[in-house]
XYZ file of C-alpha atoms in Angstrom:
434
model
C 8.795 -1.783 3.501
C 12.265 -2.656 5.236
C 13.089 -3.265 8.796
C 14.086 -0.456 10.675
C 15.473 -2.195 13.581
C 17.475 -4.940 11.556
C 18.925 -1.481 9.729
C 20.106 0.019 12.748
C 22.070 -3.649 13.525
C 23.775 -3.558 10.210
C 23.603 -0.516 8.235
C 26.588 -1.700 6.003
C 24.668 -5.022 4.819
C 21.629 -2.529 4.268
C 23.792 -0.435 2.166
C 25.484 -3.431 0.328
C 21.978 -4.611 -0.547
C 20.982 -0.855 -2.036
C 24.647 -1.417 -4.078
C 23.577 -3.962 -6.017
C 20.291 -2.606 -6.848
C 22.795 0.461 -8.024
C 21.847 2.673 -5.599
C 23.899 4.989 -3.182
C 24.141 4.129 0.294
C 21.310 5.832 2.751
C 21.851 3.701 6.030
C 23.765 6.451 7.976
C 20.931 9.400 6.654
C 18.523 6.923 8.038
C 20.053 5.808 11.418
C 20.795 9.679 11.747
C 16.844 10.163 11.383
C 15.824 7.549 13.543
C 18.098 8.916 16.415
C 16.782 12.043 16.281
C 13.360 10.851 16.029
C 13.861 8.467 19.239
C 15.535 12.000 20.876
C 12.066 13.525 20.014
C 10.073 10.756 21.462
C 11.698 10.057 24.517
C 11.975 13.920 25.251
C 7.801 14.040 24.458
C 7.365 11.138 26.887
C 9.238 13.007 29.580
C 7.671 16.226 28.710
C 4.190 14.506 29.022
C 4.839 12.810 32.286
C 5.741 16.056 33.655
C 2.467 17.515 32.550
C 0.849 15.315 34.467
C 2.404 15.619 37.520
C 2.327 19.406 36.863
C -1.408 19.079 36.588
C -1.669 17.419 40.040
C 0.597 19.906 41.808
C -2.252 22.725 40.323
C -4.883 20.624 41.312
C -3.332 20.453 44.911
C -2.608 24.160 44.924
C -6.073 25.112 43.950
C -7.683 23.035 46.884
C -5.654 24.394 49.372
C -6.151 27.765 48.053
C -2.348 28.737 47.262
C -1.519 30.358 44.592
C -1.349 28.427 41.255
C 0.005 31.152 38.571
C 3.825 29.930 38.348
C 2.511 26.518 38.324
C 0.018 27.217 35.593
C 2.609 29.123 33.438
C 4.724 26.118 33.546
C 1.921 24.181 32.585
C 1.068 26.686 29.093
C 5.209 26.425 28.337
C 4.943 22.941 28.528
C 2.228 22.613 26.534
C 4.223 24.385 24.142
C 6.942 22.264 24.090
C 5.053 18.985 23.688
C 3.504 20.377 20.497
C 6.745 21.062 19.353
C 8.356 17.698 19.972
C 5.119 16.057 18.556
C 5.399 18.054 15.258
C 9.357 17.236 15.196
C 8.848 13.450 16.033
C 6.248 13.169 13.427
C 8.095 14.917 10.313
C 11.066 13.237 11.128
C 9.085 9.818 10.943
C 7.704 11.103 7.740
C 11.079 12.069 6.331
C 12.339 8.259 7.472
C 9.114 6.850 6.227
C 9.334 8.783 2.947
C 12.608 7.125 2.299
C 11.668 3.619 3.033
C 8.927 3.855 0.719
C 11.485 4.903 -2.706
C 13.930 2.093 -1.682
C 13.298 -1.228 -3.324
C 13.416 -4.829 -2.079
C 17.045 -6.548 -0.952
C 17.556 -8.847 -3.681
C 17.475 -12.582 -2.796
C 21.138 -14.181 -2.436
C 21.209 -16.214 -5.303
C 20.522 -13.436 -8.270
C 23.065 -12.670 -10.414
C 25.087 -9.695 -10.610
C 24.117 -7.468 -13.550
C 22.686 -4.537 -15.252
C 19.885 -5.440 -17.504
C 18.164 -7.320 -19.419
C 20.917 -9.058 -21.441
C 22.312 -10.194 -18.162
C 19.425 -12.158 -17.052
C 20.074 -15.884 -16.875
C 18.711 -19.131 -18.844
C 18.050 -21.627 -16.511
C 16.065 -23.832 -19.322
C 14.393 -24.220 -22.373
C 11.288 -26.420 -23.370
C 9.750 -27.275 -26.411
C 10.784 -27.329 -29.988
C 10.553 -23.854 -32.003
C 8.704 -24.638 -35.302
C 10.454 -24.828 -38.404
C 8.329 -23.309 -41.088
C 8.746 -23.690 -44.817
C 7.752 -20.041 -45.188
C 8.260 -16.823 -43.993
C 6.382 -16.775 -40.578
C 4.333 -13.628 -39.846
C 3.986 -11.482 -37.103
C 0.598 -11.741 -35.100
C -0.925 -8.530 -36.320
C -0.241 -9.649 -39.625
C -2.533 -12.800 -39.563
C -4.922 -11.090 -37.037
C -5.557 -8.298 -40.079
C -5.563 -10.622 -42.856
C -8.157 -12.698 -41.053
C -10.127 -9.453 -40.508
C -10.343 -10.313 -36.548
C -7.893 -8.422 -35.154
C -8.452 -4.246 -36.192
C -6.645 -1.624 -34.538
C -8.196 1.337 -36.526
C -11.120 0.427 -35.033
C -10.194 0.638 -31.601
C -7.640 4.093 -32.543
C -11.255 5.808 -33.328
C -12.598 4.978 -29.979
C -9.472 5.047 -27.563
C -6.064 6.027 -29.266
C -3.400 3.897 -29.732
C -2.379 0.797 -27.819
C -5.922 -0.427 -28.119
C -7.347 -3.540 -30.070
C -10.841 -5.268 -31.235
C -10.843 -8.797 -31.664
C -13.549 -10.140 -33.614
C -15.478 -13.200 -33.950
C -12.846 -16.232 -33.741
C -10.173 -14.386 -32.438
C -12.293 -13.095 -29.356
C -13.444 -16.458 -28.519
C -9.459 -17.709 -28.411
C -8.818 -15.061 -26.082
C -11.663 -15.713 -23.854
C -10.873 -19.595 -23.964
C -7.539 -18.781 -23.209
C -8.410 -17.499 -20.251
C -10.628 -19.992 -19.179
C -8.289 -22.562 -19.900
C -5.749 -20.682 -17.607
C -8.199 -20.491 -14.542
C -9.588 -24.112 -15.040
C -5.687 -25.391 -15.240
C -4.960 -23.092 -11.941
C -7.733 -24.245 -9.849
C -8.172 -27.487 -10.892
C -4.536 -28.483 -10.762
C -2.829 -26.420 -8.468
C -5.350 -25.390 -6.103
C -5.605 -21.501 -6.627
C -9.071 -20.423 -5.462
C -10.976 -18.097 -8.109
C -11.944 -14.865 -7.350
C -13.634 -11.890 -8.748
C -12.111 -8.622 -7.870
C -12.343 -4.894 -7.886
C -10.892 -3.253 -11.102
C -10.678 -0.018 -9.148
C -8.557 0.176 -5.633
C -7.650 2.985 -3.124
C -4.274 4.436 -2.368
C -3.689 1.844 0.414
C -4.069 -0.866 -1.988
C -1.595 0.531 -4.306
C 1.164 1.430 -1.644
C 0.808 -1.480 0.285
C 1.523 -3.979 -3.010
C 4.399 -1.497 -3.952
C 3.069 0.096 -6.646
C 2.955 3.691 -5.036
C 4.151 6.268 -4.931
C 7.376 4.838 -7.283
C 4.669 3.963 -10.112
C 2.034 6.459 -10.223
C 2.801 7.432 -13.467
C 2.471 4.284 -14.651
C -1.062 3.553 -13.800
C -4.579 5.260 -14.649
C -6.004 7.505 -11.708
C -9.920 8.456 -12.071
C -11.197 11.740 -10.740
C -12.650 10.489 -7.552
C -8.980 9.342 -6.513
C -8.923 5.568 -7.207
C -6.964 3.662 -9.395
C -7.622 1.367 -12.279
C -5.490 -1.713 -11.633
C -2.267 -2.165 -13.263
C -2.441 -6.247 -12.778
C -4.639 -8.485 -10.632
C -2.051 -8.559 -8.110
C -2.875 -5.587 -6.417
C -6.655 -6.649 -5.304
C -5.735 -10.351 -4.309
C -2.524 -8.958 -2.595
C -4.269 -6.271 -0.514
C -7.057 -8.091 0.376
C -5.257 -9.512 3.508
C -3.956 -5.920 4.220
C -4.140 -5.111 7.831
C -4.931 -9.046 8.856
C -3.483 -11.209 11.048
C -4.291 -14.620 9.617
C -4.194 -17.941 11.555
C -1.220 -20.284 10.676
C -3.582 -22.736 9.469
C -5.266 -20.455 6.964
C -1.547 -20.452 5.290
C -0.760 -20.921 2.228
C -3.363 -18.721 0.617
C -3.514 -18.866 -3.714
C -5.839 -17.171 -4.898
C -6.155 -16.548 -8.917
C -8.210 -13.850 -10.676
C -8.681 -13.209 -14.499
C -9.157 -9.677 -14.693
C -8.577 -6.373 -17.134
C -5.624 -4.762 -16.494
C -4.689 -1.083 -17.131
C -1.310 0.849 -17.671
C -0.489 4.055 -18.676
C 2.956 2.672 -20.395
C 4.666 5.575 -19.297
C 8.382 5.900 -20.968
C 7.719 3.131 -23.627
C 6.947 5.178 -26.782
C 8.383 3.827 -30.002
C 8.149 0.346 -28.105
C 6.258 -2.443 -29.705
C 4.131 -0.055 -31.406
C 2.389 -2.208 -33.777
C 0.151 -5.102 -32.741
C -0.919 -6.265 -28.967
C 2.453 -6.951 -27.359
C 1.898 -3.518 -25.327
C -1.491 -2.413 -24.399
C -3.275 0.282 -22.471
C -5.701 -2.333 -21.657
C -5.321 -6.011 -21.586
C -6.352 -9.283 -20.112
C -4.074 -11.582 -17.139
C -4.679 -14.647 -15.329
C -2.964 -13.528 -11.886
C -1.709 -15.841 -9.143
C -0.951 -14.873 -5.691
C 0.259 -16.790 -2.944
C 0.437 -15.400 1.114
C 2.738 -17.960 2.706
C 4.987 -18.413 5.949
C 7.996 -16.945 5.312
C 10.199 -20.369 5.506
C 7.925 -21.657 2.907
C 7.818 -18.995 0.189
C 11.188 -20.227 -1.846
C 9.241 -23.277 -2.635
C 6.089 -21.699 -3.379
C 8.131 -19.988 -5.750
C 8.873 -22.505 -7.658
C 5.517 -24.129 -7.276
C 4.210 -20.877 -8.611
C 6.673 -20.615 -11.788
C 5.780 -24.276 -12.313
C 2.087 -23.824 -12.644
C 2.326 -20.826 -15.230
C 4.720 -23.604 -17.088
C 2.052 -25.950 -17.359
C 0.047 -23.514 -18.941
C 2.598 -22.868 -21.966
C 3.212 -26.646 -21.980
C -0.324 -27.989 -22.472
C -0.776 -25.001 -25.224
C 2.523 -26.556 -27.051
C 4.303 -23.387 -26.658
C 8.174 -23.422 -26.527
C 9.214 -21.288 -23.907
C 12.262 -21.062 -21.419
C 12.488 -19.600 -17.968
C 14.923 -16.939 -17.098
C 16.410 -15.858 -13.808
C 15.893 -11.727 -13.678
C 19.541 -10.241 -13.298
C 19.944 -7.565 -10.421
C 19.633 -4.532 -12.397
C 16.598 -5.950 -14.390
C 14.634 -7.361 -10.695
C 11.407 -5.139 -10.141
C 11.256 -2.675 -7.627
C 9.004 -4.956 -4.943
C 10.870 -8.134 -5.885
C 13.803 -10.319 -4.271
C 13.890 -12.563 -7.026
C 11.994 -12.958 -10.262
C 11.591 -15.715 -12.832
C 10.326 -14.759 -15.947
C 8.768 -17.339 -18.861
C 9.814 -16.221 -22.288
C 7.337 -17.534 -25.107
C 9.029 -18.227 -28.651
C 7.459 -15.430 -31.237
C 8.471 -17.172 -34.633
C 6.974 -13.944 -36.563
C 9.698 -11.511 -34.484
C 11.901 -14.392 -34.307
C 12.541 -13.573 -30.425
C 11.539 -14.656 -27.223
C 9.264 -12.512 -25.544
C 8.003 -12.551 -21.462
C 4.551 -13.954 -21.084
C 4.462 -14.621 -17.405
C 6.631 -13.001 -14.832
C 6.624 -14.652 -10.832
C 8.323 -12.828 -7.883
C 8.923 -13.260 -4.491
C 8.896 -10.359 -2.521
C 9.421 -12.399 0.855
C 7.922 -9.712 3.591
C 8.311 -6.435 1.752
C 4.425 -5.977 0.582
C 3.550 -7.286 3.660
C 5.596 -4.694 5.812
C 3.923 -1.896 3.572
C 0.216 -3.304 4.477
C 0.652 -4.525 7.919
C -0.271 -8.452 6.503
C 0.643 -11.155 9.051
C -0.151 -14.624 10.881
C 0.109 -15.788 14.029
C 2.652 -18.911 13.728
C 1.611 -22.258 15.508
C 2.693 -22.007 18.873
C 5.243 -24.624 19.963
C 5.490 -26.100 23.315
C 7.029 -23.658 25.572
C 6.201 -20.950 23.612
C 4.096 -17.874 23.849
C 3.148 -14.996 26.396
C 1.350 -15.483 29.437
C -1.728 -15.629 27.489
C -0.388 -18.459 25.574
C -0.319 -16.457 22.601
C 2.597 -16.255 20.007
C 3.606 -12.639 18.523
C 2.591 -11.943 15.386
C 4.703 -12.270 12.154
C 4.923 -10.865 8.615
C 3.821 -13.014 5.997
C 5.515 -13.311 2.592
C 3.516 -12.681 -0.726
C 4.494 -13.919 -4.458
C 2.903 -13.055 -7.250
C 3.027 -14.459 -11.164
C 1.021 -14.182 -14.278
C -0.534 -17.330 -14.983
C -0.492 -15.988 -18.129
C -0.768 -13.085 -19.987
C -3.401 -13.591 -22.428
C -3.082 -11.149 -24.956
C 0.339 -12.258 -25.287
C 0.005 -16.045 -24.930
C -2.888 -15.509 -27.546
C 0.098 -14.070 -29.808
C 2.224 -16.551 -29.484
C -0.850 -19.562 -30.120
C -1.042 -17.633 -33.270
C 2.745 -17.044 -34.506
C 3.614 -20.824 -33.319
C 0.658 -22.310 -35.047
C 0.046 -20.785 -38.464
C -0.472 -22.184 -41.330
C 1.041 -20.951 -44.908
C -2.454 -19.942 -46.457
C -2.690 -17.570 -43.152
C -4.963 -20.124 -41.246
C -4.430 -20.253 -37.521
C -4.638 -24.103 -35.859
C -5.957 -24.254 -32.277
C -4.242 -26.073 -29.668
C -6.174 -29.271 -28.673
C -6.149 -28.083 -25.080
C -8.414 -25.281 -26.150
C -11.157 -26.761 -28.468
C -13.144 -28.122 -25.856
C -13.615 -23.979 -25.225
C -13.912 -23.875 -28.743
C -17.355 -25.441 -29.007
C -14.575 -28.356 -31.275
C -13.298 -25.859 -33.560
C -9.757 -27.013 -34.764
C -8.833 -24.018 -37.102
C -9.272 -20.597 -37.171
C -9.968 -19.269 -40.914
C -11.048 -15.971 -42.858
C -14.593 -17.117 -42.632
C -13.822 -16.897 -38.745
């Protein structure tokens, strides 16, 4: 969440960070409520100490055969006062926590100002956009013409925003996922992980998906959540842990199904596979020391870029502006692939450094290595919050779209990138025959 001690020390800086997010100041309100809570806690501690003293006095009076009625009456009143103070302190703590839980992460200093995606900063481009001697088609036009992309059948089963892939396109999607996993595990040292697709409230809250994004996820009747991204189980796997310094950095990857309600996206990307309720994604998560997270962010983004380059897909790296950076992120790079059918750049990866924002929410810490002269009497160094990072490495369905549109032929065939051919049994082209 947020460091309340730092907020109390510099409330103006906290409000300035909120202003970058176009949010009103709240530091004064939070400090006032926290002072009330601390006063209630101080009163509670005094009352508890008085109760102990009073209990001894009552015991002594009874042992001496003295009348303890007045003392016992004071004890009853004290119990009621303690209960009231406990209730007051808990209510104030809950109020502070609720406000903090709804506030986004503070942005990194180098995040540019801006209102929305139109103000994002292009940092680089890679590859040449294909110059077709014909009018390129969109992926759904290509897939349906091949007879391998079936939206009507999926709609009959599940409604809109679902698709059934068949034959070579189904295998191509599987090949992409395997290729991504092999690249990230073999070249970048990520540990392949199989994750649960259902998680509890704590995992969703810890990875900043609750309470703000509840309506964007699917909840089961037994109060679990279908994961909106593999980030949730991978990151939450260190929830409540104190990791050793030697265990860092942890680099984890998973290929999983993801589920999103797409609340608020009515009318956007209705045709095709760009915005689905169910999709496959290769996720990257890193758990690092605070001083290493900025370099890790660059490393993670580079891993995602490498996949696109191996596939020969033109892309650009974008630094998201203040108004477009996600709730939990301090800084985000988006990778946007060129889609000739749409004649547009579309996001296929989003790599974010959340710093200690998620770690505070899920109480994920590590014990730094002890330098000479450091540590308490037992020689232990106090644990500190880790930094967490997450990124798409990549969104498989969207990369499938990019592969199809950038490798389409005038007759509607799809050339298979060389990097994927070993995963396709040596097949070089997808035709209507499959």
